[in-house]
Amino acid sequence: MQDLKENHKVPAILLIILLCSCSSGSTEFQFDRNVFPQEWHLIRITTSITGDFKEGTEMEFQESFILHSSGLFTKTRETSAGTVEGFGKYSFNEGENGTILELLHDSTNQTIINCSGNLIELFSMPTNETLVGSSAPCDGPILFYERVN
């Protein structure tokens, strides 16, 4: 039963990614993936179970990260309780389903969202302007980021 439940989540995640990458909104220009620094902001959190979402100030936290040309990143999360930061290395990897951004954190911190409990976060990159991260396979949220710089 658990395998059946998890098998249905993968198509749902792919559908969400596809919908985001095919949105009708257009930008005046496209970002170059090879230009740094890159600043990414969390714009939407969707629950994997119900599909409900929150945006802007409705979200429990605000989050952003910066990818530096040195291969290092800084990730910042702001909550009502204060600010938490995570640091580490990043890499872009090409896979069967497109580009994946991997963040490898230096240490455990509250900005890491994944199912494994390790120091790695993975984000699909449907376009050069959007990232999608998820812990949906373990009933966690789906996070949508937009490049702002």
XYZ file of C-alpha atoms in Angstrom:
149
model
C 0.000 0.000 0.000
C 2.856 2.395 0.836
C 4.508 1.778 -2.578
C 1.211 2.474 -4.337
C 0.814 5.706 -2.386
C 4.346 6.873 -3.249
C 3.993 5.910 -6.930
C 1.070 8.348 -7.272
C 3.084 11.235 -5.802
C 5.779 11.174 -8.478
C 3.356 11.904 -11.374
C 1.728 14.637 -9.278
C 5.096 16.299 -8.684
C 5.981 16.088 -12.375
C 2.598 17.587 -13.280
C 3.191 20.530 -10.943
C 6.640 21.101 -12.441
C 5.192 20.948 -15.953
C 2.435 23.420 -15.094
C 4.974 25.848 -13.639
C 7.209 25.614 -16.661
C 4.298 26.216 -19.034
C 2.803 29.234 -17.281
C 1.341 31.918 -19.499
C 3.313 34.726 -17.850
C 6.313 35.877 -19.821
C 9.376 37.789 -18.787
C 11.020 40.513 -20.812
C 14.326 38.655 -20.726
C 15.694 35.300 -19.676
C 18.403 34.811 -17.102
C 21.628 33.171 -18.145
C 22.225 30.132 -15.957
C 25.978 30.723 -16.163
C 25.926 34.295 -14.791
C 26.579 34.804 -11.061
C 25.713 35.682 -8.421
C 22.216 34.234 -8.694
C 19.582 35.186 -6.139
C 16.510 32.975 -5.713
C 13.403 33.776 -3.630
C 10.724 31.403 -2.368
C 7.432 32.494 -3.924
C 5.021 29.625 -3.171
C 4.631 26.654 -0.840
C 2.221 23.895 -1.873
C 1.171 21.024 0.354
C 1.753 17.682 -1.298
C -1.334 16.068 0.220
C -4.082 18.614 -0.504
C -2.470 20.817 -3.140
C -3.289 23.935 -1.114
C -0.747 26.707 -1.484
C 0.449 29.850 0.228
C 2.279 32.793 -1.284
C 3.988 35.934 -0.020
C 3.225 36.879 3.568
C 0.805 33.919 3.892
C 3.826 31.586 4.037
C 5.137 30.574 7.469
C 8.607 31.729 6.447
C 10.379 33.770 3.797
C 13.393 32.174 2.186
C 16.078 33.034 -0.335
C 19.454 31.794 -1.405
C 22.391 33.139 -3.325
C 24.601 31.050 -5.592
C 28.086 32.546 -5.839
C 30.486 32.066 -8.768
C 32.864 30.284 -6.352
C 30.475 27.294 -6.163
C 29.292 28.258 -2.670
C 25.776 29.222 -1.564
C 24.132 31.070 1.300
C 20.536 30.180 2.184
C 18.493 32.401 4.510
C 15.140 31.686 6.149
C 13.241 34.371 8.062
C 10.491 33.405 10.511
C 8.687 35.181 13.324
C 11.234 33.538 15.669
C 14.252 34.948 13.828
C 16.638 34.286 10.956
C 18.428 31.012 10.193
C 21.181 30.567 7.627
C 22.663 27.594 5.828
C 25.908 27.466 3.872
C 27.569 25.004 1.547
C 28.459 24.059 -2.004
C 26.181 23.741 -5.007
C 26.288 22.083 -8.409
C 24.100 21.925 -11.504
C 23.624 18.418 -12.869
C 21.940 17.320 -16.075
C 19.610 14.352 -15.654
C 17.010 12.459 -17.654
C 14.360 15.000 -16.660
C 16.428 18.173 -17.142
C 18.639 20.292 -14.943
C 18.911 19.639 -11.212
C 20.412 22.063 -8.705
C 22.024 20.283 -5.770
C 22.762 22.127 -2.535
C 25.188 20.330 -0.226
C 24.986 22.002 3.185
C 28.061 22.246 5.415
C 26.038 21.251 8.485
C 22.524 20.431 9.651
C 20.270 23.489 9.822
C 16.592 24.427 9.709
C 16.704 25.594 6.083
C 17.130 22.040 4.744
C 13.957 20.472 3.363
C 14.201 16.889 2.112
C 12.967 13.400 2.959
C 16.292 11.782 3.722
C 17.382 13.899 6.660
C 20.833 14.317 5.094
C 22.608 17.536 4.073
C 21.531 17.492 0.393
C 18.655 19.410 -1.168
C 17.636 18.863 -4.790
C 15.758 21.334 -6.980
C 14.453 20.757 -10.485
C 14.975 23.657 -12.875
C 12.061 23.767 -15.336
C 13.344 27.115 -16.706
C 16.328 29.384 -16.056
C 13.989 31.515 -13.909
C 12.328 28.833 -11.754
C 13.334 26.138 -9.287
C 11.124 23.542 -7.624
C 12.201 21.740 -4.463
C 10.209 19.100 -2.711
C 9.825 16.739 0.171
C 6.491 15.573 -1.267
C 7.412 11.856 -1.297
C 7.350 12.014 2.520
C 4.228 14.235 2.599
C 6.269 17.435 2.898
C 5.814 20.687 1.004
C 6.658 21.570 -2.583
C 8.658 24.807 -2.749
C 8.681 27.146 -5.759
C 11.508 29.641 -6.207
C 11.953 32.470 -8.688
C 15.240 33.995 -9.778
C 15.390 37.711 -8.986
C 18.997 38.464 -9.935
